Tab-separated table of C-alpha atoms and ligand atoms in Angstrom:
chain	number	residue	atom	x	y	z
M	10	MET	CA	0.064	-3.152	30.088
M	11	THR	CA	2.962	-1.360	28.163
M	12	VAL	CA	2.581	2.499	27.219
M	13	GLN	CA	3.686	3.188	23.821
M	14	GLY	CA	5.650	6.067	23.048
M	15	GLY	CA	3.147	8.568	24.731
M	16	GLY	CA	2.883	11.876	22.223
M	17	HIS	CA	0.562	10.970	19.214
M	18	ASP	CA	-1.799	13.618	17.845
M	19	ALA	CA	-2.980	10.793	15.381
M	20	ILE	CA	-3.774	7.259	15.491
M	21	VAL	CA	-4.595	5.749	12.109
M	22	LEU	CA	-5.917	2.575	12.264
M	23	GLY	CA	-5.325	0.859	8.760
M	24	ALA	CA	-2.176	1.033	6.681
M	25	GLY	CA	-4.442	0.662	2.775
M	26	ALA	CA	-4.644	3.441	0.557
M	27	ALA	CA	-6.079	5.380	2.759
M	28	GLY	CA	-4.030	5.175	5.979
M	29	LEU	CA	-1.068	4.981	4.850
M	30	MET	CA	-2.257	9.026	3.144
M	31	ALA	CA	-4.130	10.445	5.497
M	32	ALA	CA	-0.882	10.116	8.077
M	33	ALA	CA	1.029	10.993	5.797
M	34	THR	CA	-1.424	14.264	4.927
M	35	ALA	CA	-1.043	14.954	8.913
M	36	GLY	CA	2.131	14.041	9.742
M	37	GLN	CA	3.968	16.346	7.060
M	38	GLY	CA	1.245	19.312	8.268
M	39	GLY	CA	3.271	18.380	11.601
M	40	ALA	CA	0.948	16.339	13.149
M	41	ARG	CA	2.793	12.925	15.592
M	42	VAL	CA	1.232	10.386	14.211
M	43	VAL	CA	0.744	6.384	14.485
M	44	VAL	CA	-0.355	3.709	12.421
M	45	LEU	CA	-1.576	0.789	13.457
M	46	ASP	CA	-2.084	-2.621	10.856
M	47	HIS	CA	-1.877	-6.146	12.537
M	48	ALA	CA	-1.215	-7.154	8.839
M	49	GLN	CA	2.947	-7.803	8.473
M	50	HIS	CA	3.188	-5.092	5.256
M	51	ALA	CA	1.111	-2.213	4.550
M	52	GLY	CA	-0.953	-1.360	1.167
M	53	ARG	CA	-1.707	-5.347	0.654
M	54	LYS	CA	-4.617	-4.146	-1.448
M	55	ILE	CA	-2.991	-2.097	-3.424
M	56	LEU	CA	-0.699	-4.225	-4.300
M	57	ILE	CA	-2.623	-7.034	-6.227
M	58	SER	CA	-4.982	-3.679	-7.253
M	59	GLY	CA	-6.020	-3.461	-11.460
M	60	GLY	CA	-3.488	-6.957	-12.382
M	61	GLY	CA	-0.951	-5.927	-9.866
M	62	ARG	CA	-0.205	-2.320	-11.979
M	63	CYS	CA	-3.074	-0.021	-8.982
M	64	ASN	CA	-5.753	0.885	-11.051
M	65	PHE	CA	-4.852	4.608	-9.191
M	66	THR	CA	-7.017	6.685	-9.981
M	67	ASN	CA	-9.343	8.542	-13.443
M	68	MET	CA	-9.455	11.557	-14.342
M	69	ASP	CA	-13.181	11.478	-14.017
M	70	ALA	CA	-13.650	11.660	-10.967
M	71	GLY	CA	-16.892	12.849	-8.592
M	72	ALA	CA	-19.391	12.027	-6.504
M	73	GLY	CA	-21.374	10.826	-9.598
M	74	GLN	CA	-19.617	7.689	-10.541
M	75	PHE	CA	-20.228	6.760	-6.230
M	76	LEU	CA	-22.656	4.343	-4.924
M	77	SER	CA	-23.948	6.047	-1.108
M	78	ALA	CA	-27.401	6.561	0.583
M	79	ASN	CA	-26.619	10.646	0.856
M	80	PRO	CA	-24.784	10.879	-3.331
M	81	HIS	CA	-23.316	14.733	-2.290
M	82	PHE	CA	-21.783	13.712	0.192
M	83	ALA	CA	-18.092	12.718	-1.288
M	84	LYS	CA	-17.708	15.902	-3.234
M	85	SER	CA	-16.316	17.901	-0.563
M	86	ALA	CA	-13.641	15.705	-0.539
M	87	LEU	CA	-13.190	14.967	-3.510
M	88	ALA	CA	-13.301	18.475	-4.806
M	89	ARG	CA	-10.018	18.918	-1.970
M	90	TYR	CA	-8.280	16.698	-3.079
M	91	THR	CA	-7.797	15.427	-7.078
M	92	PRO	CA	-7.348	13.013	-9.670
M	93	ALA	CA	-4.793	15.818	-10.797
M	94	ASP	CA	-3.617	15.683	-6.646
M	95	PHE	CA	-3.242	12.273	-6.904
M	96	LEU	CA	-0.933	12.371	-10.209
M	97	ALA	CA	1.144	15.292	-9.564
M	98	LEU	CA	1.793	13.258	-5.728
M	99	VAL	CA	2.695	10.032	-8.273
M	100	GLN	CA	5.184	12.418	-11.699
M	101	ARG	CA	6.992	13.667	-7.681
M	102	HIS	CA	8.265	10.375	-7.184
M	103	ARG	CA	9.035	9.431	-10.963
M	104	ILE	CA	6.907	6.812	-11.540
M	105	PRO	CA	5.595	5.633	-14.556
M	106	TRP	CA	1.918	5.970	-16.020
M	107	HIS	CA	-0.093	4.984	-18.691
M	108	GLU	CA	-3.812	5.571	-19.425
M	109	LYS	CA	-5.596	1.946	-19.862
M	110	ALA	CA	-8.843	2.724	-20.969
M	111	ALA	CA	-10.405	6.743	-21.108
M	112	GLY	CA	-9.731	8.180	-17.582
M	113	GLN	CA	-7.986	5.160	-15.572
M	114	LEU	CA	-4.760	5.653	-15.209
M	115	PHE	CA	-2.320	2.617	-14.016
M	116	CYS	CA	1.225	2.282	-12.592
M	117	ASP	CA	3.840	0.810	-15.757
M	118	ARG	CA	5.734	-1.597	-13.667
M	119	SER	CA	3.915	-2.670	-10.773
M	120	ALA	CA	1.150	-1.518	-7.912
M	121	ARG	CA	4.810	-1.322	-5.603
M	122	ASP	CA	5.831	1.977	-7.282
M	123	ILE	CA	2.673	3.680	-5.197
M	124	VAL	CA	3.158	1.681	-1.910
M	125	ASP	CA	6.487	2.910	-1.914
M	126	MET	CA	5.362	6.288	-2.885
M	127	LEU	CA	2.927	6.501	-0.075
M	128	MET	CA	6.106	5.100	2.439
M	129	ARG	CA	8.411	7.377	1.407
M	130	GLU	CA	6.121	10.201	1.941
M	131	CYS	CA	4.575	8.609	5.711
M	132	ALA	CA	8.700	8.872	6.675
M	133	ALA	CA	8.810	12.333	5.376
M	134	GLY	CA	5.910	13.021	8.101
M	135	GLN	CA	8.260	11.047	10.173
M	136	VAL	CA	5.022	9.210	10.681
M	137	GLU	CA	5.396	5.592	13.080
M	138	MET	CA	4.586	2.517	11.522
M	139	ARG	CA	3.696	-0.256	13.447
M	140	LEU	CA	3.262	-3.658	11.435
M	141	SER	CA	1.851	-6.874	13.367
M	142	HIS	CA	-0.511	-4.807	16.045
M	143	ARG	CA	-3.336	-7.180	16.824
M	144	ILE	CA	-6.137	-4.337	18.122
M	145	ILE	CA	-7.521	-5.450	21.153
M	146	ASP	CA	-9.686	-2.457	22.675
M	147	VAL	CA	-10.523	0.126	22.168
M	148	ALA	CA	-11.751	3.638	23.935
M	149	ARG	CA	-12.238	7.048	24.035
M	150	ASP	CA	-11.787	8.338	27.602
M	151	GLY	CA	-13.332	10.984	29.974
M	152	ALA	CA	-10.645	13.170	28.542
M	153	GLY	CA	-11.276	12.364	25.389
M	154	GLN	CA	-8.854	10.704	24.369
M	155	TYR	CA	-8.672	7.330	22.797
M	156	ARG	CA	-6.958	4.535	23.679
M	157	VAL	CA	-5.528	2.030	21.846
M	158	GLU	CA	-5.284	-1.178	23.739
M	159	THR	CA	-2.513	-3.798	20.527
M	160	ASP	CA	-1.051	-6.674	21.905
M	161	HIS	CA	2.224	-4.436	22.017
M	162	GLY	CA	0.900	-2.350	23.811
M	163	VAL	CA	-0.922	1.439	24.391
M	164	PHE	CA	-2.213	4.580	22.504
M	165	HIS	CA	-3.122	6.899	23.734
M	166	ALA	CA	-4.108	9.862	21.151
M	167	PRO	CA	-6.173	13.251	20.679
M	168	SER	CA	-7.982	11.736	17.294
M	169	LEU	CA	-8.554	8.415	15.283
M	170	ILE	CA	-8.665	7.850	12.200
M	171	VAL	CA	-9.959	4.772	11.509
M	172	ALA	CA	-8.464	3.620	8.163
M	173	THR	CA	-9.771	-1.083	8.002
M	174	GLY	CA	-11.001	-0.348	4.968
M	175	GLY	CA	-14.672	-3.617	4.821
M	176	LEU	CA	-14.850	-6.831	4.673
M	177	SER	CA	-14.182	-7.959	0.891
M	178	ILE	CA	-11.075	-10.028	0.743
M	179	PRO	CA	-11.225	-11.269	4.731
M	180	LYS	CA	-7.764	-13.910	3.037
M	181	LEU	CA	-6.084	-9.759	2.511
M	182	GLY	CA	-6.318	-8.265	6.580
M	183	ALA	CA	-9.523	-7.340	5.462
M	184	THR	CA	-11.902	-7.987	9.249
M	185	GLY	CA	-15.590	-5.466	10.057
M	186	LEU	CA	-12.961	-3.254	12.853
M	187	ALA	CA	-14.416	-0.424	11.701
M	188	HIS	CA	-17.736	-1.371	11.921
M	189	ASP	CA	-17.900	-3.045	14.689
M	190	LEU	CA	-15.723	0.458	16.233
M	191	ALA	CA	-18.326	2.813	14.491
M	192	ARG	CA	-21.876	-0.063	16.913
M	193	ARG	CA	-19.158	0.680	20.084
M	194	PHE	CA	-19.208	4.851	19.323
M	195	GLY	CA	-22.916	4.770	17.963
M	196	LEU	CA	-22.118	5.584	14.369
M	197	GLY	CA	-25.658	4.897	12.029
M	198	MET	CA	-24.509	2.386	9.795
M	199	VAL	CA	-25.252	1.521	5.777
M	200	ALA	CA	-25.712	-2.180	5.473
M	201	PRO	CA	-22.706	-4.053	4.056
M	202	ALA	CA	-22.382	-6.029	1.860
M	203	PRO	CA	-20.149	-7.764	-1.360
M	204	ALA	CA	-19.587	-5.232	-4.393
M	205	LEU	CA	-17.473	-5.201	-7.326
M	206	VAL	CA	-18.270	-8.894	-7.366
M	207	PRO	CA	-19.133	-11.785	-10.009
M	208	LEU	CA	-22.746	-13.366	-9.893
M	209	THR	CA	-23.651	-16.231	-9.310
M	210	PHE	CA	-27.570	-18.429	-10.291
M	211	GLY	CA	-28.774	-21.591	-9.234
M	212	ALA	CA	-28.909	-25.425	-10.903
M	213	ARG	CA	-31.348	-24.610	-13.074
M	214	ASP	CA	-29.586	-21.683	-14.834
M	215	MET	CA	-26.062	-23.385	-14.635
M	216	ALA	CA	-27.256	-26.090	-15.852
M	217	TRP	CA	-27.653	-23.585	-20.103
M	218	MET	CA	-24.638	-21.479	-18.356
M	219	GLU	CA	-22.678	-24.189	-17.718
M	220	PRO	CA	-22.087	-24.771	-21.530
M	221	LEU	CA	-20.920	-21.086	-22.274
M	222	ALA	CA	-18.777	-20.723	-19.158
M	223	GLY	CA	-15.839	-18.891	-20.799
M	224	LEU	CA	-17.872	-16.722	-23.294
M	225	SER	CA	-17.514	-13.749	-22.873
M	226	VAL	CA	-19.738	-10.639	-24.894
M	227	ASN	CA	-19.931	-6.585	-24.862
M	228	VAL	CA	-23.763	-5.715	-23.233
M	229	GLY	CA	-25.427	-3.123	-21.597
M	230	ILE	CA	-26.428	-3.594	-18.194
M	231	ALA	CA	-29.051	-0.881	-17.123
M	232	CYS	CA	-28.644	-0.312	-13.908
M	233	HIS	CA	-30.862	1.589	-11.057
M	234	ASP	CA	-30.402	3.686	-7.534
M	235	GLY	CA	-32.385	5.635	-4.732
M	236	ALA	CA	-35.663	6.800	-5.211
M	237	GLY	CA	-37.985	9.458	-6.385
M	238	ARG	CA	-35.523	12.657	-6.538
M	239	GLN	CA	-32.589	10.863	-4.986
M	240	ALA	CA	-33.506	8.037	-8.487
M	241	ARG	CA	-30.526	7.357	-10.966
M	242	HIS	CA	-30.132	5.107	-14.005
M	243	VAL	CA	-26.716	4.477	-14.605
M	244	THR	CA	-25.615	2.033	-18.510
M	245	PHE	CA	-22.999	0.109	-18.390
M	246	ARG	CA	-21.434	-1.038	-20.905
M	247	ASP	CA	-18.483	-2.728	-21.112
M	248	GLY	CA	-18.090	-7.033	-21.062
M	249	MET	CA	-20.127	-9.324	-19.306
M	250	VAL	CA	-18.326	-13.603	-19.503
M	251	PHE	CA	-20.216	-16.415	-18.551
M	252	THR	CA	-18.104	-19.110	-15.763
M	253	HIS	CA	-19.036	-21.375	-13.882
M	254	ARG	CA	-20.373	-19.695	-11.013
M	255	GLY	CA	-22.485	-17.343	-13.329
M	256	LEU	CA	-21.993	-14.153	-14.659
M	257	SER	CA	-18.800	-11.910	-14.254
M	258	GLY	CA	-16.317	-9.584	-16.677
M	259	PRO	CA	-17.100	-5.933	-15.389
M	260	ALA	CA	-20.547	-4.572	-16.632
M	261	ILE	CA	-21.292	-7.564	-14.174
M	262	LEU	CA	-19.524	-6.244	-11.784
M	263	GLN	CA	-20.748	-2.643	-12.535
M	264	ALA	CA	-24.123	-3.695	-11.892
M	265	SER	CA	-23.657	-6.100	-8.821
M	266	SER	CA	-22.686	-3.195	-7.022
M	267	TYR	CA	-26.559	-1.670	-7.786
M	268	TRP	CA	-27.812	-5.700	-7.629
M	269	GLN	CA	-29.799	-6.391	-4.685
M	270	PRO	CA	-30.784	-10.427	-3.853
M	271	GLY	CA	-34.288	-10.605	-5.885
M	272	GLU	CA	-34.117	-8.545	-8.753
M	273	ALA	CA	-33.699	-9.004	-11.842
M	274	LEU	CA	-30.923	-7.804	-14.787
M	275	GLU	CA	-31.980	-5.906	-18.311
M	276	ILE	CA	-28.575	-7.612	-20.056
M	277	ASP	CA	-28.430	-5.559	-23.833
M	278	LEU	CA	-26.902	-7.799	-25.541
M	279	LEU	CA	-26.771	-5.966	-29.136
M	280	PRO	CA	-25.932	-2.605	-27.104
M	281	GLY	CA	-25.684	0.755	-29.405
M	282	ILE	CA	-27.528	-1.593	-32.668
M	283	ASN	CA	-30.526	-1.248	-34.385
M	284	ALA	CA	-31.719	-5.289	-33.139
M	285	ALA	CA	-35.007	-5.974	-34.657
M	286	ALA	CA	-33.587	-4.320	-37.825
M	287	ARG	CA	-31.106	-5.997	-37.759
M	288	LEU	CA	-32.362	-8.950	-37.788
M	289	LEU	CA	-34.772	-8.239	-40.705
M	290	GLU	CA	-31.802	-7.056	-42.956
M	291	ILE	CA	-30.435	-10.846	-42.601
M	292	LYS	CA	-33.496	-12.639	-43.207
M	293	ARG	CA	-33.474	-10.099	-46.595
M	294	ASP	CA	-30.377	-10.451	-46.882
M	295	ARG	CA	-29.943	-14.394	-46.947
M	296	PRO	CA	-33.713	-15.628	-46.911
M	297	ARG	CA	-32.465	-19.622	-46.958
M	298	ALA	CA	-29.673	-19.275	-43.442
M	299	GLY	CA	-31.046	-20.245	-40.351
M	300	GLY	CA	-31.518	-19.382	-36.814
M	301	VAL	CA	-27.693	-20.142	-35.658
M	302	ALA	CA	-26.678	-18.280	-38.878
M	303	MET	CA	-28.356	-15.419	-39.013
M	304	LEU	CA	-27.534	-15.077	-34.737
M	305	SER	CA	-24.083	-15.804	-35.706
M	306	MET	CA	-23.612	-12.445	-37.188
M	307	LEU	CA	-24.525	-10.916	-34.577
M	308	LEU	CA	-23.329	-13.269	-31.118
M	309	PRO	CA	-21.183	-15.452	-30.621
M	310	GLN	CA	-21.713	-19.189	-32.350
M	311	ARG	CA	-22.054	-20.377	-28.836
M	312	LEU	CA	-24.098	-18.003	-27.513
M	313	ALA	CA	-25.875	-17.981	-31.144
M	314	GLN	CA	-26.730	-21.403	-31.031
M	315	PHE	CA	-28.136	-21.253	-27.149
M	316	PHE	CA	-30.717	-18.143	-28.715
M	317	ALA	CA	-31.795	-20.068	-31.719
M	318	ARG	CA	-32.167	-23.700	-30.541
M	319	SER	CA	-34.484	-21.524	-28.127
M	320	CYS	CA	-36.004	-19.150	-28.508
M	321	LEU	CA	-36.351	-19.714	-32.659
M	322	PRO	CA	-38.189	-22.535	-34.661
M	323	GLU	CA	-35.619	-24.849	-37.268
M	324	GLY	CA	-35.943	-23.889	-40.186
M	325	GLN	CA	-35.392	-21.321	-43.378
M	326	LEU	CA	-35.464	-17.339	-41.798
M	327	ALA	CA	-37.939	-17.118	-45.443
M	328	GLY	CA	-40.474	-18.579	-43.191
M	329	LEU	CA	-40.243	-17.287	-40.855
M	330	PRO	CA	-42.564	-14.161	-39.714
M	331	ASP	CA	-41.133	-11.036	-39.243
M	332	SER	CA	-42.508	-10.701	-35.436
M	333	VAL	CA	-41.185	-13.646	-34.918
M	334	LEU	CA	-38.050	-11.869	-35.454
M	335	THR	CA	-39.484	-8.682	-33.958
M	336	ASP	CA	-39.411	-10.653	-30.681
M	337	MET	CA	-35.979	-12.489	-31.026
M	338	ALA	CA	-34.585	-8.984	-31.376
M	339	GLY	CA	-36.799	-7.954	-27.582
M	340	THR	CA	-35.305	-11.007	-26.363
M	341	LEU	CA	-31.395	-9.726	-27.013
M	342	GLY	CA	-31.976	-6.149	-25.936
M	343	ALA	CA	-33.417	-7.487	-22.843
M	344	TRP	CA	-32.867	-9.994	-21.847
M	345	ARG	CA	-33.709	-11.576	-18.429
M	346	LEU	CA	-32.252	-13.281	-15.851
M	347	ASN	CA	-32.187	-13.594	-11.850
M	348	PRO	CA	-28.849	-13.748	-9.684
M	349	HIS	CA	-29.571	-16.037	-6.934
M	350	GLY	CA	-26.383	-14.050	-5.319
M	351	THR	CA	-22.871	-13.148	-5.370
M	352	GLU	CA	-19.302	-14.568	-5.020
M	353	GLY	CA	-18.944	-13.018	-2.151
M	354	TYR	CA	-16.681	-10.904	0.631
M	355	VAL	CA	-14.425	-13.678	-0.819
M	356	LYS	CA	-13.967	-12.124	-4.582
M	357	ALA	CA	-15.430	-8.739	-4.419
M	358	GLU	CA	-13.465	-6.131	-5.311
M	359	VAL	CA	-15.183	-3.941	-2.026
M	360	THR	CA	-17.699	-3.617	0.106
M	361	ARG	CA	-20.528	-1.496	-0.217
M	362	GLY	CA	-22.837	0.271	2.730
M	363	GLY	CA	-20.803	0.894	5.860
M	364	VAL	CA	-20.781	4.048	8.428
M	365	ASP	CA	-23.684	6.755	7.405
M	366	THR	CA	-22.063	9.212	6.649
M	367	ALA	CA	-25.187	11.503	8.162
M	368	CYS	CA	-23.123	10.120	11.130
M	369	LEU	CA	-19.784	11.787	9.768
M	370	SER	CA	-18.461	16.161	8.585
M	371	SER	CA	-18.176	15.607	4.725
M	372	ARG	CA	-15.572	18.324	4.836
M	373	ASP	CA	-12.862	16.870	7.357
M	374	MET	CA	-15.174	12.965	7.464
M	375	GLU	CA	-14.911	13.373	11.428
M	376	ALA	CA	-17.482	11.338	13.716
M	377	ARG	CA	-20.262	14.995	14.286
M	378	ASP	CA	-21.020	13.036	18.096
M	379	VAL	CA	-17.644	12.031	18.866
M	380	PRO	CA	-15.408	14.600	18.896
M	381	GLY	CA	-11.494	13.203	17.023
M	382	LEU	CA	-12.280	10.536	15.500
M	383	PHE	CA	-12.271	10.038	11.763
M	384	MET	CA	-13.841	7.327	9.360
M	385	VAL	CA	-12.387	7.820	6.158
M	386	GLY	CA	-11.731	5.028	2.678
M	387	GLU	CA	-13.891	2.366	1.841
M	388	ALA	CA	-15.072	1.821	5.921
M	389	VAL	CA	-17.642	4.679	4.582
M	390	ASP	CA	-20.764	4.522	2.796
M	391	VAL	CA	-20.048	5.202	-0.666
M	392	THR	CA	-18.859	2.911	-3.144
M	393	GLY	CA	-17.363	3.934	-6.224
M	394	TRP	CA	-17.727	2.016	-10.139
M	395	LEU	CA	-15.047	0.075	-10.592
M	396	GLY	CA	-12.473	2.438	-12.712
M	397	GLY	CA	-9.581	3.464	-10.032
M	398	TYR	CA	-11.839	5.318	-8.173
M	399	ASN	CA	-11.978	3.612	-4.956
M	400	PHE	CA	-8.445	4.497	-4.617
M	401	GLN	CA	-9.493	8.359	-5.129
M	402	TRP	CA	-12.131	8.283	-2.301
M	403	ALA	CA	-10.076	6.959	0.214
M	404	TRP	CA	-6.978	9.436	-1.188
M	405	ALA	CA	-9.620	12.265	-0.850
M	406	SER	CA	-10.720	11.612	2.023
M	407	GLY	CA	-7.606	9.918	4.061
M	408	HIS	CA	-6.954	13.252	2.708
M	409	ALA	CA	-9.381	15.244	4.479
M	410	ALA	CA	-8.817	13.816	7.753
M	411	GLY	CA	-4.896	14.223	7.717
M	412	GLN	CA	-5.495	17.792	7.007
M	413	ALA	CA	-8.171	18.372	9.410
M	414	VAL	CA	-5.962	16.821	12.084
M	415	ALA	CA	-2.586	19.034	11.641
M	416	GLU	CA	-5.184	21.454	11.660
M	417	ARG	CA	-5.866	20.642	14.580
M	418	ARG	CA	-2.648	21.174	16.173
M	419	GLY	CA	-1.372	23.864	14.824
Y	501	FAD	C1	-8.521	-7.347	-6.761
Y	501	FAD	C2	-8.948	-5.994	-5.832
Y	501	FAD	C3	-8.699	-4.999	-6.737
Y	501	FAD	C4	-8.878	-3.495	-6.514
Y	501	FAD	N1	-8.281	-2.687	-7.821
Y	501	FAD	C5	-8.378	-1.624	-7.372
Y	501	FAD	C6	-7.669	-1.088	-8.405
Y	501	FAD	O1	-7.005	-1.230	-9.146
Y	501	FAD	N2	-8.160	0.753	-8.068
Y	501	FAD	C7	-9.391	0.927	-7.467
Y	501	FAD	O2	-9.983	2.026	-6.951
Y	501	FAD	N3	-9.763	0.671	-6.298
Y	501	FAD	C8	-9.139	-1.166	-6.787
Y	501	FAD	N4	-10.155	-2.200	-5.250
Y	501	FAD	C9	-9.853	-1.237	-4.371
Y	501	FAD	C10	-9.274	-0.563	-3.246
Y	501	FAD	O3	-8.456	-1.294	-3.176
Y	501	FAD	C11	-9.868	-0.429	-2.622
Y	501	FAD	O4	-10.940	0.523	-2.232
Y	501	FAD	C12	-8.893	0.267	-1.367
Y	501	FAD	O5	-8.186	-0.249	-0.472
Y	501	FAD	C13	-10.058	0.982	0.616
Y	501	FAD	O6	-9.134	1.420	0.532
Y	501	FAD	P1	-8.889	1.714	2.184
Y	501	FAD	O7	-7.676	1.705	3.063
Y	501	FAD	O8	-10.021	1.728	3.122
Y	501	FAD	O9	-9.306	0.145	3.295
Y	501	FAD	P2	-8.245	-1.090	2.635
Y	501	FAD	O10	-6.636	-0.634	1.791
Y	501	FAD	O11	-8.775	-2.250	3.014
Y	501	FAD	O12	-6.692	-1.081	4.421
Y	501	FAD	C14	-7.124	-1.352	5.037
Y	501	FAD	C15	-6.791	-1.976	6.164
Y	501	FAD	O13	-6.469	-2.083	7.504
Y	501	FAD	C16	-5.653	-3.299	7.757
Y	501	FAD	N5	-7.384	-3.491	9.254
Y	501	FAD	C17	-7.784	-4.402	8.905
Y	501	FAD	N6	-8.846	-4.630	10.321
Y	501	FAD	C18	-8.090	-4.383	10.634
Y	501	FAD	C19	-8.056	-4.619	12.543
Y	501	FAD	N7	-8.779	-5.691	13.219
Y	501	FAD	N8	-7.017	-4.068	12.661
Y	501	FAD	C20	-5.593	-4.289	12.176
Y	501	FAD	N9	-5.561	-4.177	10.161
Y	501	FAD	C21	-7.115	-4.124	10.211
Y	501	FAD	C22	-5.115	-3.870	6.012
Y	501	FAD	O14	-4.758	-5.584	6.538
Y	501	FAD	C23	-5.583	-2.566	5.825
Y	501	FAD	O15	-3.747	-3.224	6.756
Y	501	FAD	C24	-9.312	-3.538	-5.671
Y	501	FAD	C25	-9.275	-4.029	-4.356
Y	501	FAD	C26	-9.350	-5.592	-4.824
Y	501	FAD	C27	-9.740	-6.868	-3.684
């Protein structure tokens, strides 16, 4: 078996967002770094992200926009490498960008700009980039050196940064390598699951949902996470889209990260509106209108027809008791639906869960009990909301590990 280019200070597994950032940081800090990836090209997920324009950060990113068994874990890395730091890098490379929704920054031209930037940063740190390398085995010897066997030879280094991401989108090269290595080296795991993913429904629900496919509506969805003093509640107000498999759209993707099998979703179809007062006002102003006409003033036509048919008696509003309208308002404000599941890793933008943060240093992502082993990016149990947060975590955690490796050498 060939031993490849000895004398590395660190091996980075994964040439994605976190791995490229870790490698560039370590390399520019003076460490001799090799990046290994089985894909032919680096940063494939970056290239397709944000509809091809890469929502590369969110200026409001803080630990509050992340799910983790330890909601405080992400704070240190996020504070030490901020959205402003990444933006400064983007500007130094003269990449044109724009703010789409509040805080969400996208490339003007293409996500390719971000990948090219990271590759230039790696080149500036003399990082050796080894793509199309299949990882066969990873081990740590008695002297504390990591040994990575690939189909192109064996690599050795005292530090190993695992940046191979989560399970989402296998066709883009996602594998469970990081999770397997975590188990192999005795690190705990928080059960992984698809997140930022459309939700699916059973045949009974699909029978009435299917005709609504394509329809979109603004909603509010209340989500909760954790228990006891760690419990957190958040409401996402954004678009929801009916699909041929169930529900999608940004509000649903956000809610999917919190949703647990068996739980109902509670959807406010009229967020920010006092629905009871509004329905009673319409009844007063247009007593001869029917239910569909009334609901069409507040909802898209097809949804109005659906609710009128399923919740209201036929006839003019004047003939309806106010209590029927207040009940209707209650339904519209807290519409309960029971998803059957998700569209899975083939459609999930991220994987929630992953390497248990309790086993890692929040300062530099090193495993507490395995010196020289770092876990970064999506592999770790830190999952961001939609809106540039996941990349910010990849940059921040990659930077933290890269810096630690460079300091160790110095
Ligand atoms: C469609 C889509 C759109 C997205 N849009 C955004 C967005 O706009 N903004 C945002 O913040 N987030 C977005 N995300 C999420 C974001 O892409 C991820 O959170 C981020 O890429 C995670 O970075 P990472 O480096 O940890 O993992 P990845 O970027 O997934 O990189 C992992 C790397 O490891 C390699 N690898 C995996 N397994 C192996 C193995 N066994 N051997 C060798 N190499 C391996 C892969 O080839 C890959 O290069 C999007 C995700 C998807 C799927």
